Coordinates of C-alpha atoms in Angstrom, one line a residue:
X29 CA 0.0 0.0 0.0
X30 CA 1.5 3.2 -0.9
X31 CA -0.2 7.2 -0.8
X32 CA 1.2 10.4 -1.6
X33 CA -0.2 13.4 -2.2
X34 CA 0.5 16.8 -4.3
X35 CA -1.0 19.7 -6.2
X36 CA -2.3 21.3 -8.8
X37 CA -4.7 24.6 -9.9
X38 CA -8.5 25.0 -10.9
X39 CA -9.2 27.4 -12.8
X40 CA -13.0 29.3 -12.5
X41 CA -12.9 32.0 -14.9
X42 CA -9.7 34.4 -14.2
X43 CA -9.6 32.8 -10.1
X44 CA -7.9 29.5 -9.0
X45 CA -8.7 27.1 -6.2
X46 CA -5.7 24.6 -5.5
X47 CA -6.5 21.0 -5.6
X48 CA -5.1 18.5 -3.9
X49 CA -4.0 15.3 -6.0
X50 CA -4.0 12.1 -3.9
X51 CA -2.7 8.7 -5.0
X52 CA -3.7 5.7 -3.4
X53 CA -2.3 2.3 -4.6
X54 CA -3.7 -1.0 -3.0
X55 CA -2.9 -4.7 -4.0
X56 CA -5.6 -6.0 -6.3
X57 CA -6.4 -6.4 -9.8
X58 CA -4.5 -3.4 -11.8
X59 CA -7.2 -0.5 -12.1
X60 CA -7.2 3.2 -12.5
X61 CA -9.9 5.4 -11.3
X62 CA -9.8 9.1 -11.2
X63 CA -12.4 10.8 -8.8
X64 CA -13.0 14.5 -7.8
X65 CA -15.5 16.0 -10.3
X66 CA -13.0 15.8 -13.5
X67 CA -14.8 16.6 -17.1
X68 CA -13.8 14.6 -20.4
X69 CA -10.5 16.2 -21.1
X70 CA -9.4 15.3 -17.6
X71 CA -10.9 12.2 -17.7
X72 CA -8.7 11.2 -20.6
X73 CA -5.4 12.0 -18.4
X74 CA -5.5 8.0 -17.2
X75 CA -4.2 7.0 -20.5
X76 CA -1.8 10.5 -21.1
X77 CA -0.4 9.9 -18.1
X78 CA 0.5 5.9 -18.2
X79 CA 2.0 6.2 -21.2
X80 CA 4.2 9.4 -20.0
X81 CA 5.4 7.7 -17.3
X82 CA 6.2 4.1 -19.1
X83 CA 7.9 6.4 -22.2
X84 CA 9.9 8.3 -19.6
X85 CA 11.4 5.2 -18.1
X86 CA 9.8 4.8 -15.1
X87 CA 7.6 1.6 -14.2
X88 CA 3.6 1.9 -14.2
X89 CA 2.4 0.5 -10.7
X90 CA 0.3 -2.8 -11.2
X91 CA -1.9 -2.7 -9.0
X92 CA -5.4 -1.0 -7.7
X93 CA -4.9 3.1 -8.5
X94 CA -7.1 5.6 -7.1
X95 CA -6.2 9.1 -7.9
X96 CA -8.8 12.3 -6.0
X97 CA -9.3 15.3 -6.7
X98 CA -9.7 17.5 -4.0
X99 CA -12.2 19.3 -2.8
X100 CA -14.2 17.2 -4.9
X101 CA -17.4 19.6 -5.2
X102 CA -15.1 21.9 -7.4
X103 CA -15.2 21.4 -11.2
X104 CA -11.9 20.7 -12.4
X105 CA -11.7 20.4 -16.1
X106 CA -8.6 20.6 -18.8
X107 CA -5.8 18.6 -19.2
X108 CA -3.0 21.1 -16.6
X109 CA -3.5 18.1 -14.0
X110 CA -1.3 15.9 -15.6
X111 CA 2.0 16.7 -14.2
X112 CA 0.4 16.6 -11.0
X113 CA -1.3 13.5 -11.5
X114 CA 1.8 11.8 -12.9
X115 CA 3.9 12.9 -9.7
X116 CA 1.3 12.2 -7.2
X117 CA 1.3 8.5 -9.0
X118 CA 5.0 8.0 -8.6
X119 CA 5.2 8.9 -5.4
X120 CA 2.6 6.4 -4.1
X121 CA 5.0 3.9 -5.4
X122 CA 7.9 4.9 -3.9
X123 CA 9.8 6.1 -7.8
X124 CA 9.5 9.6 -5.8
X125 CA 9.9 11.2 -2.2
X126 CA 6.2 11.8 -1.1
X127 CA 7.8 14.5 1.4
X128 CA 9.5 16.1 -1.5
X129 CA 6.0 16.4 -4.0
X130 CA 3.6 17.2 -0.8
X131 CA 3.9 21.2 -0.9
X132 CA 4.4 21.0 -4.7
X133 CA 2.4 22.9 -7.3
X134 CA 2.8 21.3 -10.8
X135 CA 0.7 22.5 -13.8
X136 CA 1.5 21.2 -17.1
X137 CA 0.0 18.8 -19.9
X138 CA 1.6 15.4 -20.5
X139 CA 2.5 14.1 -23.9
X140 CA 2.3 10.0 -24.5
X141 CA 6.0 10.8 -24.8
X142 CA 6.7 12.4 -21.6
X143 CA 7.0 15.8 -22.9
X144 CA 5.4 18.2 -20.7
X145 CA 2.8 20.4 -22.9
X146 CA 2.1 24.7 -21.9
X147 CA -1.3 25.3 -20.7
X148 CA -3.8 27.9 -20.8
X149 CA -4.2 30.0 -17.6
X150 CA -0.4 29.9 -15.8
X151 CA -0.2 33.7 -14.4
X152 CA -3.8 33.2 -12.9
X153 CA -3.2 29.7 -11.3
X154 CA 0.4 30.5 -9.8
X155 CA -1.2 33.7 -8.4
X156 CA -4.4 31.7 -6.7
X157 CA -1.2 29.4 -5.5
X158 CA 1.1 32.4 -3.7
X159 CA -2.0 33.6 -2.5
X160 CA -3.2 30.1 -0.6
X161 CA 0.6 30.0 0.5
X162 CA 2.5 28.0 -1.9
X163 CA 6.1 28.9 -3.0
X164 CA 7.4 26.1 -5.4
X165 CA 5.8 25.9 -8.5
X166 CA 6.6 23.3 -11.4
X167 CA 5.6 24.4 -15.1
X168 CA 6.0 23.8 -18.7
X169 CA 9.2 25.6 -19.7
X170 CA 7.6 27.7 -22.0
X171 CA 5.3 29.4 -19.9
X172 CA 8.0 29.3 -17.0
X173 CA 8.5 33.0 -17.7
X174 CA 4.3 34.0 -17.4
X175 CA 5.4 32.0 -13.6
X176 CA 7.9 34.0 -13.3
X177 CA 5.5 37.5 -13.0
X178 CA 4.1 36.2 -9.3
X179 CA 7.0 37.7 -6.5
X180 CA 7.9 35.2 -3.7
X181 CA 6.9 32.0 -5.7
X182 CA 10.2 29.6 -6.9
X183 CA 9.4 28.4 -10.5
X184 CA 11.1 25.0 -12.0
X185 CA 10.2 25.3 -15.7
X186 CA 10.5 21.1 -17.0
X187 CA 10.3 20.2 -20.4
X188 CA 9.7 16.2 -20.0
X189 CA 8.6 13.8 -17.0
X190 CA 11.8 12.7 -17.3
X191 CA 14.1 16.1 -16.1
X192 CA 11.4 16.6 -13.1
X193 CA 12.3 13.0 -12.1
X194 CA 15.8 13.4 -11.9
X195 CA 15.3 16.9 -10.7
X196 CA 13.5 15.7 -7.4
X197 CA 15.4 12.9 -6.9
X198 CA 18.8 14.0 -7.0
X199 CA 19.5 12.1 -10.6
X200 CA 21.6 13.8 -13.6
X201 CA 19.3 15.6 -15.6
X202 CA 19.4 14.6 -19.1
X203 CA 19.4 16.6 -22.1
X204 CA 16.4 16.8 -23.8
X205 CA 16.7 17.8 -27.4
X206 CA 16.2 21.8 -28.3
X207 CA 13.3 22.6 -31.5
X208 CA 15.7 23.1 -34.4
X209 CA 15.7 26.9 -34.9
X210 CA 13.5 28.0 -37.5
X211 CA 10.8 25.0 -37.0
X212 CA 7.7 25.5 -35.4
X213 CA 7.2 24.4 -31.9
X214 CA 3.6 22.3 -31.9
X215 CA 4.0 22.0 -27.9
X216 CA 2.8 26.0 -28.2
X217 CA -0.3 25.0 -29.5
X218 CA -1.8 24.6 -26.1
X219 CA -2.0 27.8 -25.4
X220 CA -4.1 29.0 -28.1
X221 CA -7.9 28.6 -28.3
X222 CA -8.6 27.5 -32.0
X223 CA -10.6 30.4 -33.5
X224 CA -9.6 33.2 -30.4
X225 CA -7.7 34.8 -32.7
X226 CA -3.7 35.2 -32.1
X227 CA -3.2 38.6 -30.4
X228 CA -6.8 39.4 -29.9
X229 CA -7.1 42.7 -27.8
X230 CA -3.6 43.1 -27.6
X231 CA -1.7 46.7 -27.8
X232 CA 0.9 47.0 -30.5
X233 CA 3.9 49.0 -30.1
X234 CA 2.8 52.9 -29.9
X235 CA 5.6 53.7 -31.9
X236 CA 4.6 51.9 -34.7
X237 CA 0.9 52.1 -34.1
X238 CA -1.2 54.8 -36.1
X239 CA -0.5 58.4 -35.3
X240 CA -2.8 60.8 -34.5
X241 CA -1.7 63.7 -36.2
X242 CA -3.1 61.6 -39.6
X243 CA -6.7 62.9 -38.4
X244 CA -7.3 66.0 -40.8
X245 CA -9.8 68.5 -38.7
X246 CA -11.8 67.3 -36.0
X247 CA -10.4 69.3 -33.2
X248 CA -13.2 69.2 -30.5
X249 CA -13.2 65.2 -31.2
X250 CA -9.5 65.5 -30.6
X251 CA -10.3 67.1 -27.3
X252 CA -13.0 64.9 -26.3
X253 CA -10.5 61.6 -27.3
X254 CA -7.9 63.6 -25.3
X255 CA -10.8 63.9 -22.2
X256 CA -11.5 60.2 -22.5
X257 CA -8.0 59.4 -22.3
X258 CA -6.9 61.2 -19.4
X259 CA -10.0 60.2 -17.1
X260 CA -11.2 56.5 -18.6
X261 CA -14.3 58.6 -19.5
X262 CA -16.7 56.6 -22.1
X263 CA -17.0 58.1 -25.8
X264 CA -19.4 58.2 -28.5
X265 CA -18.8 59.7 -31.6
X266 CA -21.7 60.3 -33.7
X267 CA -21.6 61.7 -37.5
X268 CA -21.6 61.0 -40.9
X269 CA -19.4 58.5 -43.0
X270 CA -16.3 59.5 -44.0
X271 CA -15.5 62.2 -41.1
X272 CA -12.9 60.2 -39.1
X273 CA -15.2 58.5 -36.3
X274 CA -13.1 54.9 -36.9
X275 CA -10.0 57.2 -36.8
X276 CA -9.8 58.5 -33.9
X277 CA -11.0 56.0 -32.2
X278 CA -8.3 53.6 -33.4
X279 CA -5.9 56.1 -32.3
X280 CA -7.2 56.5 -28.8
X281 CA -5.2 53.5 -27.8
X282 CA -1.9 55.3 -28.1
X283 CA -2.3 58.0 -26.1
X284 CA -3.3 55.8 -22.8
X285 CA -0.7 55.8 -20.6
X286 CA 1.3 51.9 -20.2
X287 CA -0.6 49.7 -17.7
X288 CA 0.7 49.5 -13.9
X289 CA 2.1 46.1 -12.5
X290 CA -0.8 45.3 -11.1
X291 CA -3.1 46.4 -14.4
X292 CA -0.7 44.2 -16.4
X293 CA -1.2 41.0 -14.5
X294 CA -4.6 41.9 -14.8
X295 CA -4.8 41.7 -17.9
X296 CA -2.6 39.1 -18.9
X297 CA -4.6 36.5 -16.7
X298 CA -7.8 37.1 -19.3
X299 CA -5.6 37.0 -21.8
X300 CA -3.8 33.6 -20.4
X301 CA -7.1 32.2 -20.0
X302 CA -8.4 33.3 -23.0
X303 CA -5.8 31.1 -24.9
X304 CA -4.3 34.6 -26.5
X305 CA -1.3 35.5 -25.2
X306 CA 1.4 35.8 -27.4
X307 CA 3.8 33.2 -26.5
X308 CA 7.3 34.6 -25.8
X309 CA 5.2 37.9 -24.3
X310 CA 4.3 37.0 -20.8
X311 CA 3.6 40.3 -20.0
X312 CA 0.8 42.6 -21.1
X313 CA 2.3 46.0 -20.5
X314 CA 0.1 48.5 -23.3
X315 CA -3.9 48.4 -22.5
X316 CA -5.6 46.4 -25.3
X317 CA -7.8 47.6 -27.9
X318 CA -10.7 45.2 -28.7
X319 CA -12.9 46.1 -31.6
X320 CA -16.0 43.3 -32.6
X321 CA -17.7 43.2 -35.8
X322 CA -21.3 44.3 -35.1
X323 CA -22.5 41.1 -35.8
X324 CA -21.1 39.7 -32.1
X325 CA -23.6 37.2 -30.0
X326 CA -24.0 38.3 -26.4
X327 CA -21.9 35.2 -25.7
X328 CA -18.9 36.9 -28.0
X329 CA -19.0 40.5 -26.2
X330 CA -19.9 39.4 -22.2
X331 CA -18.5 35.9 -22.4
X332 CA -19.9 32.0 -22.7
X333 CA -19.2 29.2 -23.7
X334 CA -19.9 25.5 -23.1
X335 CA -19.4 24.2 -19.7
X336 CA -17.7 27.0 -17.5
X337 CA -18.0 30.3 -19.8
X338 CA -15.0 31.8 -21.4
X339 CA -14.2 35.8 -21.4
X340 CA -15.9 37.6 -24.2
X341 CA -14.8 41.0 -25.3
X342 CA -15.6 43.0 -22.4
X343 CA -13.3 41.2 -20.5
X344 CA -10.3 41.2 -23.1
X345 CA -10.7 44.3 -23.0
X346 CA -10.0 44.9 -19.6
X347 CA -8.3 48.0 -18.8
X348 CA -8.0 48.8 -22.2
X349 CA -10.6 50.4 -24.8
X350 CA -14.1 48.1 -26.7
X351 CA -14.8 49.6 -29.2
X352 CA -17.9 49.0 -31.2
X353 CA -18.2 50.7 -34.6
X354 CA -21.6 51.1 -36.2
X355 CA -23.0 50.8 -32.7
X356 CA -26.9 51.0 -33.8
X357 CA -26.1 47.7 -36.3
X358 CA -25.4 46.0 -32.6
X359 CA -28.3 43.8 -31.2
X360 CA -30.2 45.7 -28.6
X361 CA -29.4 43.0 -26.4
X362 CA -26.0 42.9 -26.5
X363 CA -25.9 46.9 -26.1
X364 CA -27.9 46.9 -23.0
X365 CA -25.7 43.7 -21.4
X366 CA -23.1 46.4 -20.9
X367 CA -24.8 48.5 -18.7
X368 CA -23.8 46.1 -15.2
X369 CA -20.0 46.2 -16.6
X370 CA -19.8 49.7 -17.2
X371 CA -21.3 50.7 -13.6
X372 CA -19.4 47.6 -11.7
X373 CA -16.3 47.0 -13.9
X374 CA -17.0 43.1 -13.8
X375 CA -19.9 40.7 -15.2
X376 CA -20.9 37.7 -13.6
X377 CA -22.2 34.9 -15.7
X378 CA -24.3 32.0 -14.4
X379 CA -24.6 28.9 -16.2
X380 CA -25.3 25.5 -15.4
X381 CA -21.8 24.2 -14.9
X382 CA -21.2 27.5 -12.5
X383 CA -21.2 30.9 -11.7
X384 CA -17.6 33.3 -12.9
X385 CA -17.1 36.8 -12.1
X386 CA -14.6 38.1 -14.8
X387 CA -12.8 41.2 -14.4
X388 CA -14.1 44.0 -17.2
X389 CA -13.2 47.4 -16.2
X390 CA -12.7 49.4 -19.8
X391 CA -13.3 52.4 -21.5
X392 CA -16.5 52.2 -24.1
X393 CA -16.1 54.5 -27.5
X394 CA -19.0 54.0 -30.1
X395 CA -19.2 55.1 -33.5
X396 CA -22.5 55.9 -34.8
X397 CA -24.6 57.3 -38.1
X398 CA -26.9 59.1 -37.4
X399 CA -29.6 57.5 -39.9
X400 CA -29.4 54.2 -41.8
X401 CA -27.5 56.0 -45.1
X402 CA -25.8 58.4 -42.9
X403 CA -26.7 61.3 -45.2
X404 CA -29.2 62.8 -41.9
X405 CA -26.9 66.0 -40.7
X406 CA -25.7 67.0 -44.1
X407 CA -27.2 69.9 -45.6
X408 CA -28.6 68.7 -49.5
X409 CA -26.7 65.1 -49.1
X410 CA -30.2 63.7 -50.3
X411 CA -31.0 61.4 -47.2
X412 CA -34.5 59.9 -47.6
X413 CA -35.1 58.2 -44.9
X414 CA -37.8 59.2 -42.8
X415 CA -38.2 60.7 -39.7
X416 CA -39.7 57.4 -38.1
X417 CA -37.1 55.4 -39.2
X418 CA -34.0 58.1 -38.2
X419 CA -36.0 57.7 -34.8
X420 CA -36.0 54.2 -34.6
X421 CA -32.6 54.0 -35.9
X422 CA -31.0 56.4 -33.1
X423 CA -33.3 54.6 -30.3
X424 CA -31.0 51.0 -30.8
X425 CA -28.6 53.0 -28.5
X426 CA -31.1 53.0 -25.4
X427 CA -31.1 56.1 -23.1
X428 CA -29.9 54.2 -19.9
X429 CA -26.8 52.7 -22.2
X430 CA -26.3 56.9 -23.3
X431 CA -26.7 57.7 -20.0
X432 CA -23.7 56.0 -19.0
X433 CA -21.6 57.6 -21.7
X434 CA -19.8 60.4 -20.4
X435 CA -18.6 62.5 -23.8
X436 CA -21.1 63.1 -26.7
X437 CA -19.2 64.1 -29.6
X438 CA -20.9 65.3 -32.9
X439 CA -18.2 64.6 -35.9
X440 CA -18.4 67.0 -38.5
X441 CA -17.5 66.2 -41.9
X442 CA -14.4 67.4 -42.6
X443 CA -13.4 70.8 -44.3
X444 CA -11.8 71.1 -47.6
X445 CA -8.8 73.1 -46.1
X446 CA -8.4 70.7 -43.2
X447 CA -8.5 67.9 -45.8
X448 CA -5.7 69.7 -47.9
X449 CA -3.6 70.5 -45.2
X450 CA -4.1 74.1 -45.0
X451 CA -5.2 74.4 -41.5
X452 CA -2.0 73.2 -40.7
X453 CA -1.0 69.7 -39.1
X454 CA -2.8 68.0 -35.7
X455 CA -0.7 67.3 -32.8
X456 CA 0.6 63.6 -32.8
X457 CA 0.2 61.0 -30.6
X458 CA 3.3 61.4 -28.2
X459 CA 3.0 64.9 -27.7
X460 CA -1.2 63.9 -26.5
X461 CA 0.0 61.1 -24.8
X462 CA 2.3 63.2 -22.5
X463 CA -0.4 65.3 -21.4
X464 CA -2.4 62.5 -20.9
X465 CA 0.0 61.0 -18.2
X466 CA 0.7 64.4 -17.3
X467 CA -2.8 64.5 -16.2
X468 CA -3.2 60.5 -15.0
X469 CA -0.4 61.5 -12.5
X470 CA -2.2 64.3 -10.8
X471 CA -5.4 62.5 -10.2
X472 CA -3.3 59.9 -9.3
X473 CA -1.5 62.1 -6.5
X474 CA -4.9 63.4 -5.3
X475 CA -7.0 59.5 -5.0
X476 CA -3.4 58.1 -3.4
X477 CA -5.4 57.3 -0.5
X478 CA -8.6 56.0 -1.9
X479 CA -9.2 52.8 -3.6
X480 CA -10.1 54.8 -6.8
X481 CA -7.2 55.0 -9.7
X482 CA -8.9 57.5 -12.6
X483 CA -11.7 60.1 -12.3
X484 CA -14.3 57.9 -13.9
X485 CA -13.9 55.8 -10.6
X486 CA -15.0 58.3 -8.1
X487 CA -18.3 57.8 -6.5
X488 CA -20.9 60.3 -7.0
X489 CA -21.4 60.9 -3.5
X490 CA -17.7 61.4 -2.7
X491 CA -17.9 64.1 -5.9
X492 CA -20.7 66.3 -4.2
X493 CA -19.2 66.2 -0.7
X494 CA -15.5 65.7 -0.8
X495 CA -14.1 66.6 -4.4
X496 CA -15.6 69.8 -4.5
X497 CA -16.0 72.4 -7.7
X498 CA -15.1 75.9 -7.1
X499 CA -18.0 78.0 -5.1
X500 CA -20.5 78.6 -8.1
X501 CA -19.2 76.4 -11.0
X502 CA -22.4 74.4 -11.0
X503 CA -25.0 76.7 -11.6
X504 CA -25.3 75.9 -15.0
X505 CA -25.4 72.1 -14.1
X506 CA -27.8 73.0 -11.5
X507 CA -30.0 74.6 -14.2
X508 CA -29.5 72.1 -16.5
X509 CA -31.0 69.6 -14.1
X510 CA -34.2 71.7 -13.5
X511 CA -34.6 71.7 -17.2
X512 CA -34.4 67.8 -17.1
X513 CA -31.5 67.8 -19.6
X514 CA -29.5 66.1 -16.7
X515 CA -30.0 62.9 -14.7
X516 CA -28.5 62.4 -11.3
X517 CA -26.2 60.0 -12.7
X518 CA -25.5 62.7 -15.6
X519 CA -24.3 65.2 -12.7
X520 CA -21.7 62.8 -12.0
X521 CA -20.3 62.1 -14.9
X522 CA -20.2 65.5 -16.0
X523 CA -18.3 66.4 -12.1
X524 CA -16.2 63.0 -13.4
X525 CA -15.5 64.9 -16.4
X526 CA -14.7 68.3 -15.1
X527 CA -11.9 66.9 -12.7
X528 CA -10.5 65.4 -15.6
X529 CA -10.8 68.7 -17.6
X530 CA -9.0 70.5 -14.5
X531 CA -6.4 67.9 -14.4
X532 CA -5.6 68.5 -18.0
X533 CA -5.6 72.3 -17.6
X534 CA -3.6 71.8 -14.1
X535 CA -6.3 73.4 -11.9
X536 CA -6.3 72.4 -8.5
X537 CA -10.1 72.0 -8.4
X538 CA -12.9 72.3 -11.4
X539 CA -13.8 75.9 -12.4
X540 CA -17.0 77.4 -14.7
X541 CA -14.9 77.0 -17.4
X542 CA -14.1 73.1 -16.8
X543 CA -18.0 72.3 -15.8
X544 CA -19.1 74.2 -18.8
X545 CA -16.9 72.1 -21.6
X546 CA -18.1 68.6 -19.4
X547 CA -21.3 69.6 -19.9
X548 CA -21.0 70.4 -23.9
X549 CA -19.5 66.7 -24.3
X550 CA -22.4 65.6 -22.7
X551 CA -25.8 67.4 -23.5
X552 CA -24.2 68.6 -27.0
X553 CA -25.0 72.0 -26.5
X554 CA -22.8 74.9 -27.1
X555 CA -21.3 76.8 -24.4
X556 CA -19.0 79.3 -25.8
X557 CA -16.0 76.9 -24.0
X558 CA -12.6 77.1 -26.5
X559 CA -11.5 73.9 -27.0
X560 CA -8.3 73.9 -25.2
X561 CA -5.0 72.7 -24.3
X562 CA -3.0 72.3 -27.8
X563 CA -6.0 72.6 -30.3
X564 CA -7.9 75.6 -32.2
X565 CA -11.7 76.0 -31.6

């Protein structure tokens, strides 16, 4: 009779639970039974694991096997048991020190060959193992380096059964043969989803990205990209075809400022578990940019999937920008699902299999028409649609979706001298991207103490009695409100807005001048405000 015990990683969405994997071996007729709620893929480790261990040398027990999973109520699916499986195995028969596997965290998929496969989901199941106490992790070597991200956790990256055998017991480690340079490595192919896309939601290089100073015109659209920007501050730009709407908002990912530590471990656990990280780039460090076709299920933009759901778009876009171009083509639906992750910055989806809160904290920019041929604003552009159906059209973007948009562009079509150049050349992205930091630092400085990062953050309540306006800046809000042009919730946002105006201006608080502008992005109504810092009115 022989036991020994080690560990492993669920995953439930972005969180882990660590598992306990027990072996049991008792004399009787040679049997193998895994127990602990595994699904099919896990299931399937009985044979992936026998042959691993026979092809790496070491002797398969014959006798009665009985490998747990534990705590058994928790789902456990995929095939990153292995590894742990396999060890827990050997070390019931003695090929292994129990002692030296029991405080052991291996993740990793077993080849018939031995060859330990990369998994899906690394960054987020070391982290949920440093956080229940564990320091020794073992993982596939080519996702040794996502490991690596977690402080105070010692990572052993293997690349067959065979060098974490002789690694724990002492043995010479043999030499396992490199992939010939220049061949592909099919042992990366677990950490891609088929169909996810390779680099889904991720940030390219801001250098090489597109520049802002392309845009021709649109200088209160710059503005309000810059506003959005500096605060997380949702967009919508609204105008006809052709005026730039798609361009700025591809642009507005290179003027955020890089993510934090913490943001990029964020967001490089969706991305893990979304089976999209680039392999070789185990750290996300640019907020990613995520743009659906407007033909996306619900499943696609809030997440789903069979068995335990999968992130969908708001979450890859965590800490980054979703942008959704001809927003009024998007199912009414999937538009209003939004409205719980734009308030809490997480959705939780139930399904049968379980419950998973995924983390989905972004900033929203829509594009729309404003009619089905988009001809509507233009003076003798010949648009025949009706007023019913320009109605109908502009209601798909409902008013509680709206009212949680805090900057209402209108995008004009663009001027023949802007077109040609002659009103001289738009700032570019670095010198907007400065400011933007510039500003992100001072709001910064002044929520250093408060479990808010960005304007957009702030409670309402804390807005009206703690972040004060100067003494008479809202009285055009205030009127504005008695005129029912402003909700409650549209006071805060435009106070949201006016802070982040102030930081970009480097007031110390918002003035007239600040609440005014917050309140043209909003209501769309002209209040004499210039532009602003580094554009023309």
């Amino acid at each position: 009779m022989g036991f020994a015990r080690t560990c492993s990683v669920a995953l439930v969405g972005v969180e882990g639970v660590v598992v306990e994997v027990q072996a049991d071996l008792e004399p009787g007729v040679a049997a193998f039974t895994l127990v602990g709620l595994p699904d099919k893929s896990l299931s399937e480790s009985r044979d992936r694991v026998r042959a691993a261990v026979v092809n790496s040398g070491a002797e398969w027990p014959q006798k009665k096997l009985t490998v747990g999973l534990s705590p058994a109520s928790v789902p456990k699916s995929g095939s990153s048991f292995d590894l742990a499986v396999a060890a827990a195995v050997l070390g019931a028969a003695e090929r292994l020190d129990p002692r030296a596997i029991a405080d052991l965290v291996l993740i990793g998929e077993l080849g018939l060959d031995g060859r330990v496969r990369p998994v899906r989901g690394v960054l987020p199941a070391v982290l949920a193992a440093a956080d229940a106490g564990y320091r020794q992790v073992v993982v596939p070597e080519q996702t040794a380096g996502e490991a690596a991200l977690v402080p105070g956790v010692s990572v052993l990256g293997v690349r067959t059964l065979r060098q974490l055998i002789a690694v724990l017991t002492d043995e010479p480690v043999p030499d396992e043969e490199p992939t010939e340079e220049g061949r592909p490595d099919a042992m990366l192919a677990g950490l891609l989803v088929p169909g996810a896309g390779l680099g889904t939601g991720l940030a390219a290089d801001p250098a090489e990205g597109p520049d802002l100073a392309d845009v021709a015109g649109q200088h209160r659209a710059r503005r309000a990209l810059e506003i959005a920007a500096a605060g997380s501050h949702h967009l919508l730009l609204s105008g006809p075809p052709g005026a730039g709407k798609t361009m700025l908002a591809e642009r507005l990912q290179g003027i955020l400022p890089p993510l934090t530590r913490q943001e990029s471990l964020e967001v490089t656990a969706v991305h893990s578990v979304a089976g999209i990280l680039p392999p070789g780039e185990p750290l996300v460090r640019r907020a990613p940019y995520c743009a659906p076709h407007h033909s996306a299920t619900m499943q696609s933009l809030v997440g789903g999937g069979n068995g335990l759901p999968r992130p969908g778009a708001v979450s890859l876009a965590h800490r980054g920008i979703l942008f959704l171009d001809e927003a009024p083509e998007f199912s009414g639906k999937v538009l209003d699902a939004l409205r719980q992750p734009l308030e809490s910055g997480h959705v939780v989806i139930a399904r049968a299999a379980g419950v998973v809160r995924l983390p989905a904290r972004f900033l929203l920019a829509l594009a729309a028409n404003p009619c089905p041929c988009g001809r509507h604003t233009l003076q003798g552009a010949g648009c025949e649609c009706p007023a019913s159906l320009v109605r109908r059209y502009q209601a798909r973007l409902s008013g509680p979706l709206l009212d949680r948009v805090d900057l209402r562009v209108e995008v004009e079509p663009v001027t023949r001298a802007d077109l040609l150049g002659r009103g001289g050349r738009g700032e570019t992205t670095a010198t907007v991207a400065d400011r933007v930091r510039e500003a992100r630092a001072r709001a910064a400085a002044r929520l250093a103490d408060t479990p808010w990062h960005v304007n957009s953050e702030i409670p309402g309540h804390e807005l009206r009695t703690r972040y004060l306006a100067a003494p008479g800046a809202l009285a055009t809000a205030e009127r504005d409100i008695e005129r029912g042009l402003l909700t409650a919730r549209g006071l805060d946002r435009v106070l949201r807005v006016a802070w982040t105006v102030a930081d970009l201006a480097g007031h110390d608080r918002p003035d007239s001048q600040d609440i005014a502008l917050a309140l043209e992005m909003r209501t769309g109504i002209a209040r004499g405000v210039p532009v602003g810092a580094g554009e023309r009115a």
